[in-house]
Amino acid sequence: GQQVMQIPQYQHVQEGEDFTTYCNSSTTLSNIQWYKQRPGGHPVFLIQLVKSGEVKKQKRLTFQFGEAKKNSSLHITATQTTDVGTYFCAVSNTGNQFYFGTGTSLTVIP
Amino acid sequence: ETGVTQTPRHLVMGMTNKKSLKCEQHLGHNAMYWYKQSAKKPLELMFVYSLEERVENNSVPSRFSPECPNSSHLFLHLHTLQPEDSALYLCASSQGGGLGEKLFFGSGTQLSVL
């Protein structure tokens, strides 16, 4: 299956600091999705990126798709304790097959 | 609620037991999935069904046997499992029309194999 690597694996930040997680692939992607999983919860869809260089924003979250469509990032501005969880990228190259990255676990220290 | 319901939420079984996990979706979707989530590992795609036909079997051991009787229901039959099979098993669904879809996950079944 498709392999995507995410870094960092873990991130601890003080509340109010920014946070970024990166997703990298060795192959060109047709699209990329981001999901958030709260502790003890299940993954929840956040957003999908399709176009080269695309940037999308959701309040304090900014999502980018690289120009070569091989990498993506999720940036959170001024983290809050509600941002705690694991953020996954996921790729789907042939329709009904979704492969997830290794995830970045975010801890926000009040 | 995501519209995807999984039962049971927790399951403890011995290595010689046979049990089944159930998933039901109320979203009118045509594709359903089983994922395995272990500690310190990414979500592993196990099985994909589209319009009740299996389209992906990601080299999963035969002790896991899926069943999809209709587009709303998905089962995972378990027998002679190993302790390393202990994990969170997540069911998901999507519309099934191709690229650009998003997955809707159930709350998962936390499985412990003793």
PDB file of C-alpha atoms in Angstrom:
ATOM      1  CA  GLY A   1       0.000   0.000   0.000  1.00  0.00           C
ATOM      2  CA  GLN A   2       0.870   3.674  -0.224  1.00  0.00           C
ATOM      3  CA  GLN A   3       3.418   4.830   2.358  1.00  0.00           C
ATOM      4  CA  VAL A   4       3.424   8.247   3.943  1.00  0.00           C
ATOM      5  CA  MET A   5       5.698   9.390   6.715  1.00  0.00           C
ATOM      6  CA  GLN A   6       4.750  11.981   9.285  1.00  0.00           C
ATOM      7  CA  ILE A   7       7.018  14.050  11.483  1.00  0.00           C
ATOM      8  CA  PRO A   8       7.336  14.627  14.306  1.00  0.00           C
ATOM      9  CA  GLN A   9       5.890  11.579  16.031  1.00  0.00           C
ATOM     10  CA  TYR A  10       5.259  13.550  19.231  1.00  0.00           C
ATOM     11  CA  GLN A  11       5.064  17.266  19.999  1.00  0.00           C
ATOM     12  CA  HIS A  12       4.613  18.983  23.344  1.00  0.00           C
ATOM     13  CA  VAL A  13       3.821  22.700  23.253  1.00  0.00           C
ATOM     14  CA  GLN A  14       2.836  25.345  25.741  1.00  0.00           C
ATOM     15  CA  GLU A  15      -0.665  26.616  25.270  1.00  0.00           C
ATOM     16  CA  GLY A  16      -0.511  29.560  22.895  1.00  0.00           C
ATOM     17  CA  GLU A  17       2.480  28.276  20.936  1.00  0.00           C
ATOM     18  CA  ASP A  18       2.216  27.212  17.326  1.00  0.00           C
ATOM     19  CA  PHE A  19       2.373  23.610  16.078  1.00  0.00           C
ATOM     20  CA  THR A  20       3.189  22.066  12.714  1.00  0.00           C
ATOM     21  CA  THR A  21       3.106  18.484  11.482  1.00  0.00           C
ATOM     22  CA  TYR A  22       4.452  17.326   8.132  1.00  0.00           C
ATOM     23  CA  CYS A  23       3.444  14.490   5.857  1.00  0.00           C
ATOM     24  CA  ASN A  24       5.832  13.222   3.178  1.00  0.00           C
ATOM     25  CA  SER A  25       5.506  10.741   0.336  1.00  0.00           C
ATOM     26  CA  SER A  26       8.041   9.418  -2.154  1.00  0.00           C
ATOM     27  CA  THR A  27       5.410   9.385  -4.888  1.00  0.00           C
ATOM     28  CA  THR A  28       3.112  12.023  -6.326  1.00  0.00           C
ATOM     29  CA  LEU A  29      -0.258  12.060  -4.631  1.00  0.00           C
ATOM     30  CA  SER A  30      -3.615  12.696  -6.226  1.00  0.00           C
ATOM     31  CA  ASN A  31      -4.993  14.096  -3.007  1.00  0.00           C
ATOM     32  CA  ILE A  32      -4.320  14.178   0.716  1.00  0.00           C
ATOM     33  CA  GLN A  33      -6.634  14.254   3.694  1.00  0.00           C
ATOM     34  CA  TRP A  34      -6.128  15.183   7.325  1.00  0.00           C
ATOM     35  CA  TYR A  35      -7.857  13.580  10.295  1.00  0.00           C
ATOM     36  CA  LYS A  36      -7.807  14.290  14.024  1.00  0.00           C
ATOM     37  CA  GLN A  37      -8.178  11.628  16.703  1.00  0.00           C
ATOM     38  CA  ARG A  38      -8.820  12.812  20.252  1.00  0.00           C
ATOM     39  CA  PRO A  39      -7.492  10.625  23.091  1.00  0.00           C
ATOM     40  CA  GLY A  40      -9.828   7.648  23.443  1.00  0.00           C
ATOM     41  CA  GLY A  41     -11.699   8.661  20.313  1.00  0.00           C
ATOM     42  CA  HIS A  42     -11.798   7.805  16.637  1.00  0.00           C
ATOM     43  CA  PRO A  43     -10.356   9.656  13.640  1.00  0.00           C
ATOM     44  CA  VAL A  44     -12.473  12.545  12.392  1.00  0.00           C
ATOM     45  CA  PHE A  45     -12.063  14.068   8.939  1.00  0.00           C
ATOM     46  CA  LEU A  46     -10.714  17.615   8.892  1.00  0.00           C
ATOM     47  CA  ILE A  47      -9.988  18.511   5.288  1.00  0.00           C
ATOM     48  CA  GLN A  48      -8.927  17.331   1.833  1.00  0.00           C
ATOM     49  CA  LEU A  49      -6.367  18.955  -0.478  1.00  0.00           C
ATOM     50  CA  VAL A  50      -6.297  18.209  -4.175  1.00  0.00           C
ATOM     51  CA  LYS A  51      -4.458  20.918  -6.107  1.00  0.00           C
ATOM     52  CA  SER A  52      -0.734  21.544  -6.297  1.00  0.00           C
ATOM     53  CA  GLY A  53       0.250  24.325  -3.872  1.00  0.00           C
ATOM     54  CA  GLU A  54      -3.229  24.442  -2.376  1.00  0.00           C
ATOM     55  CA  VAL A  55      -3.695  26.213   0.951  1.00  0.00           C
ATOM     56  CA  LYS A  56      -6.837  25.909   3.041  1.00  0.00           C
ATOM     57  CA  LYS A  57      -7.698  27.423   6.405  1.00  0.00           C
ATOM     58  CA  GLN A  58     -10.073  26.406   9.144  1.00  0.00           C
ATOM     59  CA  LYS A  59      -9.972  29.024  11.907  1.00  0.00           C
ATOM     60  CA  ARG A  60      -6.526  28.506  13.527  1.00  0.00           C
ATOM     61  CA  LEU A  61      -5.637  25.538  11.288  1.00  0.00           C
ATOM     62  CA  THR A  62      -3.783  26.007   7.994  1.00  0.00           C
ATOM     63  CA  PHE A  63      -3.329  23.111   5.575  1.00  0.00           C
ATOM     64  CA  GLN A  64      -0.887  23.131   2.659  1.00  0.00           C
ATOM     65  CA  PHE A  65      -0.257  20.768  -0.246  1.00  0.00           C
ATOM     66  CA  GLY A  66       3.204  20.947  -1.768  1.00  0.00           C
ATOM     67  CA  GLU A  67       3.851  22.133  -5.295  1.00  0.00           C
ATOM     68  CA  ALA A  68       5.057  18.677  -6.304  1.00  0.00           C
ATOM     69  CA  LYS A  69       2.099  17.052  -4.510  1.00  0.00           C
ATOM     70  CA  LYS A  70       4.458  14.867  -2.471  1.00  0.00           C
ATOM     71  CA  ASN A  71       4.135  16.563   0.878  1.00  0.00           C
ATOM     72  CA  SER A  72       1.654  18.383   3.041  1.00  0.00           C
ATOM     73  CA  SER A  73       1.578  20.247   6.317  1.00  0.00           C
ATOM     74  CA  LEU A  74      -0.885  21.161   9.027  1.00  0.00           C
ATOM     75  CA  HIS A  75      -0.140  24.254  11.077  1.00  0.00           C
ATOM     76  CA  ILE A  76      -2.040  25.298  14.194  1.00  0.00           C
ATOM     77  CA  THR A  77      -1.665  28.876  15.370  1.00  0.00           C
ATOM     78  CA  ALA A  78      -1.854  29.627  19.101  1.00  0.00           C
ATOM     79  CA  THR A  79      -2.670  26.127  20.303  1.00  0.00           C
ATOM     80  CA  GLN A  80      -5.422  25.514  22.831  1.00  0.00           C
ATOM     81  CA  THR A  81      -6.006  22.520  25.088  1.00  0.00           C
ATOM     82  CA  THR A  82      -8.838  21.477  22.786  1.00  0.00           C
ATOM     83  CA  ASP A  83      -6.240  20.845  20.058  1.00  0.00           C
ATOM     84  CA  VAL A  84      -4.859  17.844  21.957  1.00  0.00           C
ATOM     85  CA  GLY A  85      -4.920  14.635  19.951  1.00  0.00           C
ATOM     86  CA  THR A  86      -3.213  12.770  17.150  1.00  0.00           C
ATOM     87  CA  TYR A  87      -3.223  14.253  13.671  1.00  0.00           C
ATOM     88  CA  PHE A  88      -3.055  11.878  10.721  1.00  0.00           C
ATOM     89  CA  CYS A  89      -2.617  12.483   7.055  1.00  0.00           C
ATOM     90  CA  ALA A  90      -4.174   9.977   4.678  1.00  0.00           C
ATOM     91  CA  VAL A  91      -3.743   9.339   0.986  1.00  0.00           C
ATOM     92  CA  SER A  92      -6.010   7.701  -1.520  1.00  0.00           C
ATOM     93  CA  ASN A  93      -4.709   6.992  -4.991  1.00  0.00           C
ATOM     94  CA  THR A  94      -7.211   4.523  -6.333  1.00  0.00           C
ATOM     95  CA  GLY A  95     -10.554   5.479  -4.935  1.00  0.00           C
ATOM     96  CA  ASN A  96     -11.598   3.164  -2.186  1.00  0.00           C
ATOM     97  CA  GLN A  97      -8.191   2.656  -0.566  1.00  0.00           C
ATOM     98  CA  PHE A  98      -7.123   5.085   2.141  1.00  0.00           C
ATOM     99  CA  TYR A  99      -3.664   4.765   3.704  1.00  0.00           C
ATOM    100  CA  PHE A 100      -2.800   6.671   6.844  1.00  0.00           C
ATOM    101  CA  GLY A 101       0.432   8.252   7.963  1.00  0.00           C
ATOM    102  CA  THR A 102       2.095   7.409  11.255  1.00  0.00           C
ATOM    103  CA  GLY A 103       0.441  10.351  13.011  1.00  0.00           C
ATOM    104  CA  THR A 104       1.692  13.197  15.193  1.00  0.00           C
ATOM    105  CA  SER A 105       0.568  13.179  18.799  1.00  0.00           C
ATOM    106  CA  LEU A 106       0.093  16.722  20.123  1.00  0.00           C
ATOM    107  CA  THR A 107       0.140  17.546  23.825  1.00  0.00           C
ATOM    108  CA  VAL A 108      -0.743  21.074  24.899  1.00  0.00           C
ATOM    109  CA  ILE A 109       0.513  22.136  28.301  1.00  0.00           C
ATOM    110  CA  PRO A 110      -1.793  24.671  29.990  1.00  0.00           C
TER     111      PRO A 110
ATOM    112  CA  GLU B   1     -22.358  10.484  16.452  1.00  0.00           C
ATOM    113  CA  THR B   2     -20.817   9.811  13.037  1.00  0.00           C
ATOM    114  CA  GLY B   3     -23.550   7.519  11.728  1.00  0.00           C
ATOM    115  CA  VAL B   4     -21.290   4.486  12.052  1.00  0.00           C
ATOM    116  CA  THR B   5     -21.992   2.211  15.012  1.00  0.00           C
ATOM    117  CA  GLN B   6     -19.654  -0.507  16.233  1.00  0.00           C
ATOM    118  CA  THR B   7     -20.352  -3.226  18.784  1.00  0.00           C
ATOM    119  CA  PRO B   8     -19.082  -4.291  21.173  1.00  0.00           C
ATOM    120  CA  ARG B   9     -17.012  -1.343  22.438  1.00  0.00           C
ATOM    121  CA  HIS B  10     -14.725  -3.644  24.400  1.00  0.00           C
ATOM    122  CA  LEU B  11     -13.964  -7.335  23.976  1.00  0.00           C
ATOM    123  CA  VAL B  12     -11.720  -9.686  25.887  1.00  0.00           C
ATOM    124  CA  MET B  13     -11.189 -13.119  24.408  1.00  0.00           C
ATOM    125  CA  GLY B  14      -8.963 -16.118  24.791  1.00  0.00           C
ATOM    126  CA  MET B  15      -6.875 -17.457  21.951  1.00  0.00           C
ATOM    127  CA  THR B  16      -9.253 -20.366  21.362  1.00  0.00           C
ATOM    128  CA  ASN B  17     -12.440 -18.280  21.309  1.00  0.00           C
ATOM    129  CA  LYS B  18     -14.497 -17.277  18.312  1.00  0.00           C
ATOM    130  CA  LYS B  19     -16.082 -13.854  18.338  1.00  0.00           C
ATOM    131  CA  SER B  20     -17.444 -11.341  15.863  1.00  0.00           C
ATOM    132  CA  LEU B  21     -17.245  -7.569  15.615  1.00  0.00           C
ATOM    133  CA  LYS B  22     -20.205  -5.742  14.130  1.00  0.00           C
ATOM    134  CA  CYS B  23     -20.413  -2.461  12.258  1.00  0.00           C
ATOM    135  CA  GLU B  24     -23.487  -0.693  10.958  1.00  0.00           C
ATOM    136  CA  GLN B  25     -23.654   2.550   9.015  1.00  0.00           C
ATOM    137  CA  HIS B  26     -26.721   4.757   8.636  1.00  0.00           C
ATOM    138  CA  LEU B  27     -25.284   7.108   6.023  1.00  0.00           C
ATOM    139  CA  GLY B  28     -26.341   5.379   2.827  1.00  0.00           C
ATOM    140  CA  HIS B  29     -22.711   4.745   1.912  1.00  0.00           C
ATOM    141  CA  ASN B  30     -21.553   2.054  -0.494  1.00  0.00           C
ATOM    142  CA  ALA B  31     -18.054   1.333   0.816  1.00  0.00           C
ATOM    143  CA  MET B  32     -17.046  -0.022   4.203  1.00  0.00           C
ATOM    144  CA  TYR B  33     -13.659  -0.666   5.763  1.00  0.00           C
ATOM    145  CA  TRP B  34     -11.917  -2.405   8.628  1.00  0.00           C
ATOM    146  CA  TYR B  35      -8.822  -0.787  10.111  1.00  0.00           C
ATOM    147  CA  LYS B  36      -6.533  -2.006  12.881  1.00  0.00           C
ATOM    148  CA  GLN B  37      -4.932   0.520  15.209  1.00  0.00           C
ATOM    149  CA  SER B  38      -2.152  -0.696  17.483  1.00  0.00           C
ATOM    150  CA  ALA B  39      -0.118   1.346  19.904  1.00  0.00           C
ATOM    151  CA  LYS B  40       2.742   3.163  18.186  1.00  0.00           C
ATOM    152  CA  LYS B  41       1.645   1.998  14.735  1.00  0.00           C
ATOM    153  CA  PRO B  42      -0.267   3.763  12.007  1.00  0.00           C
ATOM    154  CA  LEU B  43      -3.796   2.789  11.118  1.00  0.00           C
ATOM    155  CA  GLU B  44      -3.561  -0.405   9.089  1.00  0.00           C
ATOM    156  CA  LEU B  45      -6.073  -1.003   6.336  1.00  0.00           C
ATOM    157  CA  MET B  46      -7.368  -4.574   6.604  1.00  0.00           C
ATOM    158  CA  PHE B  47     -10.358  -4.931   4.323  1.00  0.00           C
ATOM    159  CA  VAL B  48     -12.368  -2.815   1.919  1.00  0.00           C
ATOM    160  CA  TYR B  49     -15.821  -3.611   0.616  1.00  0.00           C
ATOM    161  CA  SER B  50     -17.488  -1.683  -2.154  1.00  0.00           C
ATOM    162  CA  LEU B  51     -21.105  -2.508  -2.949  1.00  0.00           C
ATOM    163  CA  GLU B  52     -20.736  -5.608  -0.778  1.00  0.00           C
ATOM    164  CA  GLU B  53     -17.790  -6.954  -2.791  1.00  0.00           C
ATOM    165  CA  ARG B  54     -14.349  -7.196  -1.271  1.00  0.00           C
ATOM    166  CA  VAL B  55     -11.921  -5.033  -3.223  1.00  0.00           C
ATOM    167  CA  GLU B  56      -8.913  -5.034  -0.905  1.00  0.00           C
ATOM    168  CA  ASN B  57      -7.451  -7.635   1.400  1.00  0.00           C
ATOM    169  CA  ASN B  58      -4.255  -6.179   2.718  1.00  0.00           C
ATOM    170  CA  SER B  59      -2.486  -9.492   3.403  1.00  0.00           C
ATOM    171  CA  VAL B  60      -4.453 -10.041   6.574  1.00  0.00           C
ATOM    172  CA  PRO B  61      -4.082 -13.425   8.334  1.00  0.00           C
ATOM    173  CA  SER B  62      -6.912 -15.871   7.749  1.00  0.00           C
ATOM    174  CA  ARG B  63      -7.835 -15.816  11.442  1.00  0.00           C
ATOM    175  CA  PHE B  64      -9.630 -12.568  10.514  1.00  0.00           C
ATOM    176  CA  SER B  65     -12.622 -13.191   8.287  1.00  0.00           C
ATOM    177  CA  PRO B  66     -14.781 -10.302   7.053  1.00  0.00           C
ATOM    178  CA  GLU B  67     -18.387 -10.484   5.977  1.00  0.00           C
ATOM    179  CA  CYS B  68     -20.479  -7.828   4.275  1.00  0.00           C
ATOM    180  CA  PRO B  69     -24.066  -9.057   3.842  1.00  0.00           C
ATOM    181  CA  ASN B  70     -25.310  -5.676   2.571  1.00  0.00           C
ATOM    182  CA  SER B  71     -24.006  -2.149   2.133  1.00  0.00           C
ATOM    183  CA  SER B  72     -25.042  -1.128   5.664  1.00  0.00           C
ATOM    184  CA  HIS B  73     -23.491  -3.950   7.657  1.00  0.00           C
ATOM    185  CA  LEU B  74     -19.967  -5.244   8.065  1.00  0.00           C
ATOM    186  CA  PHE B  75     -18.668  -7.991  10.319  1.00  0.00           C
ATOM    187  CA  LEU B  76     -15.232  -9.141  11.326  1.00  0.00           C
ATOM    188  CA  HIS B  77     -15.165 -12.753  12.475  1.00  0.00           C
ATOM    189  CA  LEU B  78     -12.298 -13.638  14.775  1.00  0.00           C
ATOM    190  CA  HIS B  79     -10.921 -17.079  15.609  1.00  0.00           C
ATOM    191  CA  THR B  80      -7.744 -18.437  17.172  1.00  0.00           C
ATOM    192  CA  LEU B  81      -6.298 -14.975  17.608  1.00  0.00           C
ATOM    193  CA  GLN B  82      -2.867 -14.198  19.025  1.00  0.00           C
ATOM    194  CA  PRO B  83      -1.993 -11.737  21.793  1.00  0.00           C
ATOM    195  CA  GLU B  84      -0.398  -9.437  19.208  1.00  0.00           C
ATOM    196  CA  ASP B  85      -3.842  -9.046  17.641  1.00  0.00           C
ATOM    197  CA  SER B  86      -4.877  -6.951  20.642  1.00  0.00           C
ATOM    198  CA  ALA B  87      -5.707  -3.525  19.239  1.00  0.00           C
ATOM    199  CA  LEU B  88      -8.449  -1.043  18.477  1.00  0.00           C
ATOM    200  CA  TYR B  89     -10.467  -2.218  15.480  1.00  0.00           C
ATOM    201  CA  LEU B  90     -12.102   0.618  13.617  1.00  0.00           C
ATOM    202  CA  CYS B  91     -14.855   0.390  11.061  1.00  0.00           C
ATOM    203  CA  ALA B  92     -15.347   3.180   8.542  1.00  0.00           C
ATOM    204  CA  SER B  93     -17.583   3.966   5.604  1.00  0.00           C
ATOM    205  CA  SER B  94     -17.494   6.257   2.598  1.00  0.00           C
ATOM    206  CA  GLN B  95     -19.810   7.026  -0.258  1.00  0.00           C
ATOM    207  CA  GLY B  96     -17.903   4.654  -2.511  1.00  0.00           C
ATOM    208  CA  GLY B  97     -17.804   6.802  -5.603  1.00  0.00           C
ATOM    209  CA  GLY B  98     -14.058   7.204  -5.902  1.00  0.00           C
ATOM    210  CA  LEU B  99     -11.502   9.901  -5.188  1.00  0.00           C
ATOM    211  CA  GLY B 100     -12.439  12.899  -3.118  1.00  0.00           C
ATOM    212  CA  GLU B 101     -14.376  11.029  -0.485  1.00  0.00           C
ATOM    213  CA  LYS B 102     -13.914  11.150   3.241  1.00  0.00           C
ATOM    214  CA  LEU B 103     -14.041   8.361   5.752  1.00  0.00           C
ATOM    215  CA  PHE B 104     -16.529   8.257   8.591  1.00  0.00           C
ATOM    216  CA  PHE B 105     -15.280   6.147  11.482  1.00  0.00           C
ATOM    217  CA  GLY B 106     -17.102   4.304  14.200  1.00  0.00           C
ATOM    218  CA  SER B 107     -15.955   4.478  17.820  1.00  0.00           C
ATOM    219  CA  GLY B 108     -14.075   1.208  17.502  1.00  0.00           C
ATOM    220  CA  THR B 109     -13.861  -2.077  19.376  1.00  0.00           C
ATOM    221  CA  GLN B 110     -10.982  -2.336  21.840  1.00  0.00           C
ATOM    222  CA  LEU B 111      -9.920  -5.966  21.629  1.00  0.00           C
ATOM    223  CA  SER B 112      -7.741  -7.754  24.158  1.00  0.00           C
ATOM    224  CA  VAL B 113      -6.539 -11.275  23.406  1.00  0.00           C
ATOM    225  CA  LEU B 114      -5.339 -13.207  26.438  1.00  0.00           C
TER     226      LEU B 114
END
